[in-house]
PDB file of N, CA and C in Angstrom:
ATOM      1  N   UNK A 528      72.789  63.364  92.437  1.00 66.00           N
ATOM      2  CA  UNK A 528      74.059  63.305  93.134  1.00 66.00           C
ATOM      3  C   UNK A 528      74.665  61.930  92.917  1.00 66.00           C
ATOM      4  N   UNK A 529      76.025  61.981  92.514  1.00 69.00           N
ATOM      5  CA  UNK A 529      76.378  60.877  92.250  1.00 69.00           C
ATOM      6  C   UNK A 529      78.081  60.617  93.193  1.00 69.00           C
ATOM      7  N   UNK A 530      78.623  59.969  94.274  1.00 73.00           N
ATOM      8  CA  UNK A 530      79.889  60.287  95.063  1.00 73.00           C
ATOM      9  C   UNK A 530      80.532  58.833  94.213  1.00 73.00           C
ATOM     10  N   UNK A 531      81.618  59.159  94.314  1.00 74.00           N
ATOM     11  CA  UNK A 531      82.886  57.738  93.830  1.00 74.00           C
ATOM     12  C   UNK A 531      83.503  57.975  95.370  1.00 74.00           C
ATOM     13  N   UNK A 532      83.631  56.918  96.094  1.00 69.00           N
ATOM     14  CA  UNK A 532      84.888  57.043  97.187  1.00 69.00           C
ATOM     15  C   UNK A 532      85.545  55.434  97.145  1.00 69.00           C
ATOM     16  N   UNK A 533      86.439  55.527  98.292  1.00 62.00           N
ATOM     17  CA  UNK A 533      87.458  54.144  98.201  1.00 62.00           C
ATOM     18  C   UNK A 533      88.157  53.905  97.091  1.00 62.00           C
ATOM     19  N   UNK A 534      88.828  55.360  96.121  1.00 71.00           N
ATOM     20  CA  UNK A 534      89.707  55.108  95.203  1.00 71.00           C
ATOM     21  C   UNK A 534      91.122  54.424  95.552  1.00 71.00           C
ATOM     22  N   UNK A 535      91.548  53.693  94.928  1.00 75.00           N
ATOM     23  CA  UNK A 535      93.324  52.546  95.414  1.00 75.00           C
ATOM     24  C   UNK A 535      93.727  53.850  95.453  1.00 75.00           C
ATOM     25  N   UNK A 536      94.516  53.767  96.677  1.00 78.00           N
ATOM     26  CA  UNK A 536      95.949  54.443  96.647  1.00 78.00           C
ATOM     27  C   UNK A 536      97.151  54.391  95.794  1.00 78.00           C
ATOM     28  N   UNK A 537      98.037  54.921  95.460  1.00 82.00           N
ATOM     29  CA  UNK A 537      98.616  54.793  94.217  1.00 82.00           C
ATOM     30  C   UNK A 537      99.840  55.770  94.957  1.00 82.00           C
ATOM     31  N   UNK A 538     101.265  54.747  94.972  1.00 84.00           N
ATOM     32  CA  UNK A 538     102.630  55.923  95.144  1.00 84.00           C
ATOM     33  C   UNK A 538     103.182  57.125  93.824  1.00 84.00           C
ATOM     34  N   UNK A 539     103.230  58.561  94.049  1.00 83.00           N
ATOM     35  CA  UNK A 539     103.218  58.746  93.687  1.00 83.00           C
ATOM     36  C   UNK A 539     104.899  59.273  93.113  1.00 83.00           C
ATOM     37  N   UNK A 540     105.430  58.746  91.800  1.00 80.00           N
ATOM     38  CA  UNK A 540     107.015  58.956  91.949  1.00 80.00           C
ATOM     39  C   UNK A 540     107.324  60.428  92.022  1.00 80.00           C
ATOM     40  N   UNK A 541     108.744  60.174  92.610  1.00 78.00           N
ATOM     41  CA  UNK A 541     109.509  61.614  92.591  1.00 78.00           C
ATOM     42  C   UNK A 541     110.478  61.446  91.404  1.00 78.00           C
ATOM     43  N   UNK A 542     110.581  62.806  91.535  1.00 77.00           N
ATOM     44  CA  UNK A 542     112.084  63.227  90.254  1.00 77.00           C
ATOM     45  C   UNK A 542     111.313  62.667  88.510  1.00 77.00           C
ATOM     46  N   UNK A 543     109.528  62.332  88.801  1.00 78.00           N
ATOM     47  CA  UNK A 543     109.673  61.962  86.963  1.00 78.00           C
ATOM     48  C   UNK A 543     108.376  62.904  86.904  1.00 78.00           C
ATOM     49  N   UNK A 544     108.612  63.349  85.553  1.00 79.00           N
ATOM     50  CA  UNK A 544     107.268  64.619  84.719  1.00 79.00           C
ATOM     51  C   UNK A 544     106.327  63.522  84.453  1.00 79.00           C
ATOM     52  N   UNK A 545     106.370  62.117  84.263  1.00 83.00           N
ATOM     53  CA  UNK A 545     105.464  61.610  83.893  1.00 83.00           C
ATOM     54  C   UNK A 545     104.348  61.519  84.475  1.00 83.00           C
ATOM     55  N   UNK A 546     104.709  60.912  86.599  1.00 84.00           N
ATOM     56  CA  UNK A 546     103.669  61.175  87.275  1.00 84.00           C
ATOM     57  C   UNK A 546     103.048  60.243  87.136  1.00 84.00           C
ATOM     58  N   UNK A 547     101.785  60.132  87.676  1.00 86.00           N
ATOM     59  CA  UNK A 547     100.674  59.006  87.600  1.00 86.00           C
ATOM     60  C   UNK A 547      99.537  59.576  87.127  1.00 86.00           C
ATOM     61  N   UNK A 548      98.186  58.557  86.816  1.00 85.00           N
ATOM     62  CA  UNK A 548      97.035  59.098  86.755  1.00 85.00           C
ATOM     63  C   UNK A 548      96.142  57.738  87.064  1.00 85.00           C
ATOM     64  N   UNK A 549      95.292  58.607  87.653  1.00 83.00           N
ATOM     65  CA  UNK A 549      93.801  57.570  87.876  1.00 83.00           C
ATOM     66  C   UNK A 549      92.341  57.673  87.124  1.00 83.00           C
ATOM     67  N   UNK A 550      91.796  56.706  87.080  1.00 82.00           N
ATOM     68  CA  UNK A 550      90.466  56.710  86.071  1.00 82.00           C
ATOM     69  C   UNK A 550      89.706  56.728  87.337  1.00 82.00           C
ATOM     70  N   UNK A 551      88.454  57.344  87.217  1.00 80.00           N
ATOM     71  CA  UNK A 551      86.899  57.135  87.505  1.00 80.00           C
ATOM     72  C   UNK A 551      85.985  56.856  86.405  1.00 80.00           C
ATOM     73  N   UNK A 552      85.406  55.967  86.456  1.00 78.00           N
ATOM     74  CA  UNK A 552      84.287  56.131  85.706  1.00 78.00           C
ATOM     75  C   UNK A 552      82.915  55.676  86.172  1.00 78.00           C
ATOM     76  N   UNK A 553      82.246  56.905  85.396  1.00 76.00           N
ATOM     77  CA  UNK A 553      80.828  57.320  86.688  1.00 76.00           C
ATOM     78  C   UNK A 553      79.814  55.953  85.135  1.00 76.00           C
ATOM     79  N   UNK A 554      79.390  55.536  85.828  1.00 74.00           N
ATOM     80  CA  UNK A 554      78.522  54.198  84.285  1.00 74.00           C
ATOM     81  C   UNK A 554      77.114  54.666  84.241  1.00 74.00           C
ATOM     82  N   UNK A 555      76.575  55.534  84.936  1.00 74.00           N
ATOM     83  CA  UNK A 555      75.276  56.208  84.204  1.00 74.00           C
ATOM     84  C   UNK A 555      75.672  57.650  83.438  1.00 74.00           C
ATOM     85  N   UNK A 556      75.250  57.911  82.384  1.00 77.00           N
ATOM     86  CA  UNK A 556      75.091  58.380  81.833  1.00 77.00           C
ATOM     87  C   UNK A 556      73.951  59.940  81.383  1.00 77.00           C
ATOM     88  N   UNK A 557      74.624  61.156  82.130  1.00 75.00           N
ATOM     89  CA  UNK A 557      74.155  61.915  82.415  1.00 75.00           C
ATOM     90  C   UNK A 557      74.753  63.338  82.263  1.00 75.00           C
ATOM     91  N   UNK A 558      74.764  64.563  82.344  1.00 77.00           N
ATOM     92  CA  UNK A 558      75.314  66.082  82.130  1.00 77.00           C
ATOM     93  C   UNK A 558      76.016  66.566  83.475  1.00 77.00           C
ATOM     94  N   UNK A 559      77.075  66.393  83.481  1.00 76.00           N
ATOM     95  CA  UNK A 559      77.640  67.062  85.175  1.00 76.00           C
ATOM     96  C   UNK A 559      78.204  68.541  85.102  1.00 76.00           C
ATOM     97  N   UNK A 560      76.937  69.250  85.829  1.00 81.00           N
ATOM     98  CA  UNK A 560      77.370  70.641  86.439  1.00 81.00           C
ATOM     99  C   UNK A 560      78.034  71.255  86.858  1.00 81.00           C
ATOM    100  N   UNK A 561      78.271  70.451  88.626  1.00 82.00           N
ATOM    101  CA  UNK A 561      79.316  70.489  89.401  1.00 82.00           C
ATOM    102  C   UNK A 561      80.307  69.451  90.092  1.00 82.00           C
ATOM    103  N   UNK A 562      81.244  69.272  90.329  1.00 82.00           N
ATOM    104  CA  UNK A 562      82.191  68.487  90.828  1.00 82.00           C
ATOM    105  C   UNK A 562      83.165  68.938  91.317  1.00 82.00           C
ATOM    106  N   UNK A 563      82.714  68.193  92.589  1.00 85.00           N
ATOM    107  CA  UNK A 563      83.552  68.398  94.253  1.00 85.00           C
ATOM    108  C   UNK A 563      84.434  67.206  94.040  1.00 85.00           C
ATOM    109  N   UNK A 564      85.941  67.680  94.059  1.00 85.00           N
ATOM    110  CA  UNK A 564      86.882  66.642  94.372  1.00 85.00           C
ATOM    111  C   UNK A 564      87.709  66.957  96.013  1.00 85.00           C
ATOM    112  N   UNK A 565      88.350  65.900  96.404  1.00 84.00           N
ATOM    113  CA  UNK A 565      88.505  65.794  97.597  1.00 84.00           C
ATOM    114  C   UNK A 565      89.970  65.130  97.102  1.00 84.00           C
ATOM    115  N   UNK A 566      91.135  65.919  97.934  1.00 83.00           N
ATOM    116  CA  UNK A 566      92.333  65.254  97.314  1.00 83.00           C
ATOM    117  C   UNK A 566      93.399  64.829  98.419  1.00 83.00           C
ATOM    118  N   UNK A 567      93.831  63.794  98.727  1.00 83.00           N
ATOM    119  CA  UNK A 567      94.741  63.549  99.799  1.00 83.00           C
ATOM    120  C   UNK A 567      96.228  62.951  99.532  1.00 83.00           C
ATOM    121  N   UNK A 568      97.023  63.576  99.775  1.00 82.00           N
ATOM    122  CA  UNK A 568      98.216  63.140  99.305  1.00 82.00           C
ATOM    123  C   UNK A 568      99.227  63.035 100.590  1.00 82.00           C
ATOM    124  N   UNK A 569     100.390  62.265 100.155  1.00 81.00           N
ATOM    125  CA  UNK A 569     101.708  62.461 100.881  1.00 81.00           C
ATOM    126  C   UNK A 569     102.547  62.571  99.918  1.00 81.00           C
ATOM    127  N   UNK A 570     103.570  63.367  99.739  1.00 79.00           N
ATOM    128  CA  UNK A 570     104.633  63.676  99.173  1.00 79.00           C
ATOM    129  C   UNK A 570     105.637  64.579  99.575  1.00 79.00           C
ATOM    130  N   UNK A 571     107.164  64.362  99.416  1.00 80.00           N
ATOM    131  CA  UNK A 571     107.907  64.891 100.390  1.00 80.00           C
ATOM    132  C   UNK A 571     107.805  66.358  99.760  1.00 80.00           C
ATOM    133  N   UNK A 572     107.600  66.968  98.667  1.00 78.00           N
ATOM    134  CA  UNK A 572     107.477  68.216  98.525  1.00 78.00           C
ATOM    135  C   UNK A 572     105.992  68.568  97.197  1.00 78.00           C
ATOM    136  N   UNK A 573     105.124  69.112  98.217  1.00 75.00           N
ATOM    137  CA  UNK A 573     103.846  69.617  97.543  1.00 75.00           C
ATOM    138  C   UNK A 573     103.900  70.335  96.423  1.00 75.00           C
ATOM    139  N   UNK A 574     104.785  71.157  96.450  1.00 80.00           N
ATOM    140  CA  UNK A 574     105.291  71.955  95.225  1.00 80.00           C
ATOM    141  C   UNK A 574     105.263  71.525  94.085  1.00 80.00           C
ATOM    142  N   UNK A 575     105.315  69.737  93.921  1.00 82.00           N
ATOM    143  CA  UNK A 575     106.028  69.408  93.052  1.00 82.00           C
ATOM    144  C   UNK A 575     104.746  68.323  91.890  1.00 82.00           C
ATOM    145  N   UNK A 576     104.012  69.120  93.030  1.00 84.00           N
ATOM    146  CA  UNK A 576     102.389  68.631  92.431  1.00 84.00           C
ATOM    147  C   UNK A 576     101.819  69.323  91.582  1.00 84.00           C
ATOM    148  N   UNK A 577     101.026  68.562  90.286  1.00 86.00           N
ATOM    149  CA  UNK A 577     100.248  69.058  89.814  1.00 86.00           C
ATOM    150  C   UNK A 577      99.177  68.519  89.606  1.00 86.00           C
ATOM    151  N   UNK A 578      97.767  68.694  89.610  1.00 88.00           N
ATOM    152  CA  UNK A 578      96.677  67.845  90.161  1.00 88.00           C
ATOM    153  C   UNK A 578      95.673  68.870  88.957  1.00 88.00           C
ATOM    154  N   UNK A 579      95.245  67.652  87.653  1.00 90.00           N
ATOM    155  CA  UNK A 579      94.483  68.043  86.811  1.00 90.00           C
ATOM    156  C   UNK A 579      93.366  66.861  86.373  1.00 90.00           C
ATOM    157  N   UNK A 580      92.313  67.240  86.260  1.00 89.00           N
ATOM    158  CA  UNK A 580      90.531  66.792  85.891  1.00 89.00           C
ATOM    159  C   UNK A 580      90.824  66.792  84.536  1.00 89.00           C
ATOM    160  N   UNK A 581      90.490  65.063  84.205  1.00 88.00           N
ATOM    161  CA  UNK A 581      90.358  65.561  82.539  1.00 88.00           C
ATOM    162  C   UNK A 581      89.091  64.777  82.083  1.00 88.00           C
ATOM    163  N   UNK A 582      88.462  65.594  81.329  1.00 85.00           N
ATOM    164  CA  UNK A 582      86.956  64.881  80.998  1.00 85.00           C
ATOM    165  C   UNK A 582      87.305  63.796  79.769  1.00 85.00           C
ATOM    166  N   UNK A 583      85.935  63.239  79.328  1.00 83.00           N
ATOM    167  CA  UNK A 583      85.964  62.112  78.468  1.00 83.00           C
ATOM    168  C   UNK A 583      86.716  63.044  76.935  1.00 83.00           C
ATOM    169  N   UNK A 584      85.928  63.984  76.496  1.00 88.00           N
ATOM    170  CA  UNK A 584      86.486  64.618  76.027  1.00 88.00           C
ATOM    171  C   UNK A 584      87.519  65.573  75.561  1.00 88.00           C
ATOM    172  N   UNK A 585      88.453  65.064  76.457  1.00 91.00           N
ATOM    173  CA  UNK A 585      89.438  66.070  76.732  1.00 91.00           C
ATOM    174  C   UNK A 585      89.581  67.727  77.327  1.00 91.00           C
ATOM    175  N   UNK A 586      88.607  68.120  78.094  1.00 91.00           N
ATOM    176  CA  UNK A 586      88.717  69.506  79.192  1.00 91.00           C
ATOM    177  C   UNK A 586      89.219  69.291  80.080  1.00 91.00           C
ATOM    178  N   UNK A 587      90.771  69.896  80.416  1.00 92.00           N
ATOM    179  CA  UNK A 587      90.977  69.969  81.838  1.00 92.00           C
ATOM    180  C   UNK A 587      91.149  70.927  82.334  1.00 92.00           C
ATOM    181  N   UNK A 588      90.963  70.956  83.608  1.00 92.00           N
ATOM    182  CA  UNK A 588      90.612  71.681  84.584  1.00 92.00           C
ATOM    183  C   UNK A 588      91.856  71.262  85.719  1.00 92.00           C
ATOM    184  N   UNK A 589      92.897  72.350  85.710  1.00 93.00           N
ATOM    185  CA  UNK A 589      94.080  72.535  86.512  1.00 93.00           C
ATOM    186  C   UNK A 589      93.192  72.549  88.358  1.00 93.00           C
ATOM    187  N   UNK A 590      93.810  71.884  89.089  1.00 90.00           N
ATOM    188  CA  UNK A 590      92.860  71.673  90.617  1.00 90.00           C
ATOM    189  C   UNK A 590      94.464  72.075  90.803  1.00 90.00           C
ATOM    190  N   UNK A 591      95.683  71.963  90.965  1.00 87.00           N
ATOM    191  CA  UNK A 591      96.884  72.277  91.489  1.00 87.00           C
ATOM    192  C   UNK A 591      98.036  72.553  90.620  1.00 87.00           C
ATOM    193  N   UNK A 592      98.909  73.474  90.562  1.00 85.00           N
ATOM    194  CA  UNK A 592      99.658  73.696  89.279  1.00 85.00           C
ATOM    195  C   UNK A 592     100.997  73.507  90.314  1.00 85.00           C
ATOM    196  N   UNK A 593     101.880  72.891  90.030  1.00 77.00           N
ATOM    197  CA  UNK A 593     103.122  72.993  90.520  1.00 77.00           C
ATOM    198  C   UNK A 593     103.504  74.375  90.676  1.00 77.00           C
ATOM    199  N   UNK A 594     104.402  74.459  92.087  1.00 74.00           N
ATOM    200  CA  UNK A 594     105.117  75.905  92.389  1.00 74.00           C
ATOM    201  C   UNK A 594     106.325  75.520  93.252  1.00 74.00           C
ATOM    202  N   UNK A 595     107.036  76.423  93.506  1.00 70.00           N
ATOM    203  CA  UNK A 595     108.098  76.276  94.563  1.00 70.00           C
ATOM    204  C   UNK A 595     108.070  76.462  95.811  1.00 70.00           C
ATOM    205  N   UNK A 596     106.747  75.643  96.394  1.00 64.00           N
ATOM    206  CA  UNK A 596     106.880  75.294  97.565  1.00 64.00           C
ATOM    207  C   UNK A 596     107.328  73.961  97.895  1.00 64.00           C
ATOM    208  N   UNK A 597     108.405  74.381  99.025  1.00 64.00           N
ATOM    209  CA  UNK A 597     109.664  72.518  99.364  1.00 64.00           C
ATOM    210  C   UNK A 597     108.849  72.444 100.370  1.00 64.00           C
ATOM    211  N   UNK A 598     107.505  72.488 100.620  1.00 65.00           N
ATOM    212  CA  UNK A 598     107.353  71.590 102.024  1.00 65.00           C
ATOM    213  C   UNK A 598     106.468  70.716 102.063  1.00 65.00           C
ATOM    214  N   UNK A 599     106.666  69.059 103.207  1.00 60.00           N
ATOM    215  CA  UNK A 599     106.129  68.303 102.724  1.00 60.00           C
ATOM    216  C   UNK A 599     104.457  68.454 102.995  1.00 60.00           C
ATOM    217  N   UNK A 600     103.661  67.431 102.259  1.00 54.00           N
ATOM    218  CA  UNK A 600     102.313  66.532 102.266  1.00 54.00           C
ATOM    219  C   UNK A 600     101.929  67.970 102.185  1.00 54.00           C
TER     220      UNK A 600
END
């Protein structure tokens, strides 16, 4: 078992596709099975989120796909 917590907070912009992204990096070196993410946001419309896992290798794994929901956090 390996947990990352106390990631920086980071604002996240409105009105741009670009968006943000954050690094983890786990420094032992090992095969991961499973992974539990834990996601907390504020933003005035959730909808407008999209929340994707991308490995070293490039696999991602969609955790939230943008939709047309206008309501906030």
């Amino acid at each position: 078992t390996f947990g990352v917590g106390n990631v920086r907070a980071k604002s996240i912009p409105d009105n741009n596709s670009a968006g943000i992204s954050s690094t983890i990096t786990i420094p032992q070196s090992f095969s991961l099975e499973h992974v539990e993410v834990i996601f907390q946001a504020t933003h005035p419309y959730r909808g407008d989120l999209k929340i994707v896992l991308t490995s070293p290798s490039g696999t991602q794994s969609v955790l939230a796909e943008s939709h047309s929901d206008s309501n906030a956090d």
